[in-house]
């Protein structure tokens, strides 16, 4: 199963429906809800943390947290 | 008729709450483009239309009423406690037009507490750039509220906020989401158990994180034993609530909020590519730090020299104008010198605050957090610890306050404990004067030894902070789960007004705070220095005169006469005076100087046997191994109130013991030890600097640590450990170098 931690530079994904309620509530409040998109913007030196655009919220989160967010990777389209 | 209305400004972090607060109240609280600038409640008063007065409360930002960190929990505590004297009659939710959806989540929660709630959509000036359009009227209807479209930058919409607040009675306090939708079965039972209580409020109390609201939570559990749900189940329901709220918001925004992505332009993406780049990111950060150093230690030299001269002139002027006497001496030599010792650092402190404020206002600080997080983790710190560690270079007090945004208690505690090692601006006066005295002037690779020493002292402070963090990380057994998350705000051109205010306010409070302590200490020291009870003190005149008759003048006095004569000779020789006239005038000068030297020896003998002298002598054995005499010992001791009094204390002590008008630095350079060598030499100078680098000499910091950790344990450990450590290091340094 792909997670946010698997995204490559500039790649996007759509958050999957999650049944397990392991995600911190704060993430949900910032827009981490099923169906919303996540885009990876930057990876910090030493590979951690990562900088994402979570349906409009620009956030840095640690990899350990990113691994909890399951998603479906969509290849980014050219039109932007 | 006038009535006071309680107004609370609430909103997500970094949406401009404090900016609105400042506009409403005319106050100048700190504003910055970093989530978590405000970490405390701040109050102000605002005059409204029709003679109404409002009592406005600025609060820390929070993403929702489900709190996870200390600054956020302030908001919830206020809203859940109807008896709080600040409990709002009306809540003003400040939102950022670019993140409206997320901001509205909090809005709906507050509205559900049945508080009349006004929605402020701030940063309206950015709508064009971002291609955003809003149907305000439709939104007002759907959200059942009144909306003010505001830009604090362009100063629009503020009057509308005032109007709405004054008219708060007409604002709806109907809830927007029926809480039973979260879980019909659960809320049904809640209702049965607590028929009196408001359901949503009850729900919030139950779900508050245990760490933050122990009292409230206990009350309810004890009363009823309402433990029908496990923590996991509650969390599941919280998730459900969030999803429901977002559904509601999305449905409304779909019709009222439009973003034209084609019109949107942003610097963020391209700037972030460089500023958070794996290699360039670090290089740029490092270059910025170097620039700050350069400014503080090089550019500020010019204004500092200027200030130094002004103070020397002021002291001179007072001596010449006021009638000679005890009071004049105290004023000119103790107080003016002491205050001058602080004022001279205004340029450096202002530069420091200027840079920190620019980093925060531009939005760069969050990028630093992002870059540094991984590097800080082995030390038990988080990327967010970097902000306190950087601003600790200005002052540990705001730095320790800034740790409130760190969610993880262990990381936060470690940050609090190690921050006082960073080189705060109060250490600068001590370092700079000592460096000027004991470090030679040459250069290596284009860098002066003196600048390098200072740089090294900063690195030592920072290194020590990291090292002790690592140790603490090993020995502290605290389990706390952490979710590290930091928002990256859009870059903003720093608002000159905000930056200037911050710099002025911070500098002012530094000078005034230090000024007060120095004034008090100078007066006390001066009194203790010019009075004594022993026979030695009373009979000083006779004793010293007799000694000089028998043994001649001291080495110090001989040097003093020789130097003066030499420089006199040089100056007149240039004028071409005849040898015999020269001989005569030197004769006259020497007699004059000897008289003065005798007077000075009497004065310093008196000082030695005054109250302060005797106290110092008693203390001397402790500091002797570090290479200090009793005067330095007293200065070190008084520095435990605040480091910056070091120079002032020495100024006062020296001035009591002499009647020469000299800069404090020259006075220190002239000081000799028992064997006739300069007292401030490389060994004792380095030992002193290291002592100041490590010792916990600041009462205000201890007080703030007590407040933030809620126990005396940690500040006492800090005081004990840091001071003993400082002593040992200073001892080793002196014994090696001597
Ligand atoms: N463009 C624009 N920027 C604004 C406006 N209002 C505030 N800002 C900027 O937004 C940033 C945050 O402002 P603050 O007033 O500190 O926000 P806050 O909500 O008090 O933030 P915290 O206390 O950290 O939660 C600052 O850089 C302000 O200069 C506005 O109307 N337009
Ligand atoms: Mg604020």
PDB file of C-alpha atoms and ligand atoms in Angstrom, chain B residues 14 16-19 30-32 36-39 58-61, ligand 2:
ATOM      1  CA  UNK B  14      -0.819  33.060  11.628  1.00  0.00           C
ATOM      2  CA  UNK B  16      -3.520  37.951  11.630  1.00  0.00           C
ATOM      3  CA  UNK B  17      -5.252  37.903  15.014  1.00  0.00           C
ATOM      4  CA  UNK B  18      -2.613  40.041  16.607  1.00  0.00           C
ATOM      5  CA  UNK B  19      -2.616  42.408  13.643  1.00  0.00           C
ATOM      6  CA  UNK B  30       4.310  41.356  18.344  1.00  0.00           C
ATOM      7  CA  UNK B  31       3.244  40.235  14.878  1.00  0.00           C
ATOM      8  CA  UNK B  32       5.166  37.752  12.785  1.00  0.00           C
ATOM      9  CA  UNK B  36       2.837  30.580  17.114  1.00  0.00           C
ATOM     10  CA  UNK B  37       4.059  34.111  17.643  1.00  0.00           C
ATOM     11  CA  UNK B  38       1.405  34.734  20.277  1.00  0.00           C
ATOM     12  CA  UNK B  39       1.616  32.181  23.074  1.00  0.00           C
ATOM     13  CA  UNK B  58      -5.788  38.312  21.791  1.00  0.00           C
ATOM     14  CA  UNK B  59      -5.200  34.568  22.009  1.00  0.00           C
ATOM     15  CA  UNK B  60      -2.722  32.044  20.656  1.00  0.00           C
ATOM     16  CA  UNK B  61      -3.707  30.443  17.380  1.00  0.00           C
TER      17      UNK B  61
HETATM   18 MG1  LIG C   2      -0.677  36.539  17.369  1.00  0.00          MG
END
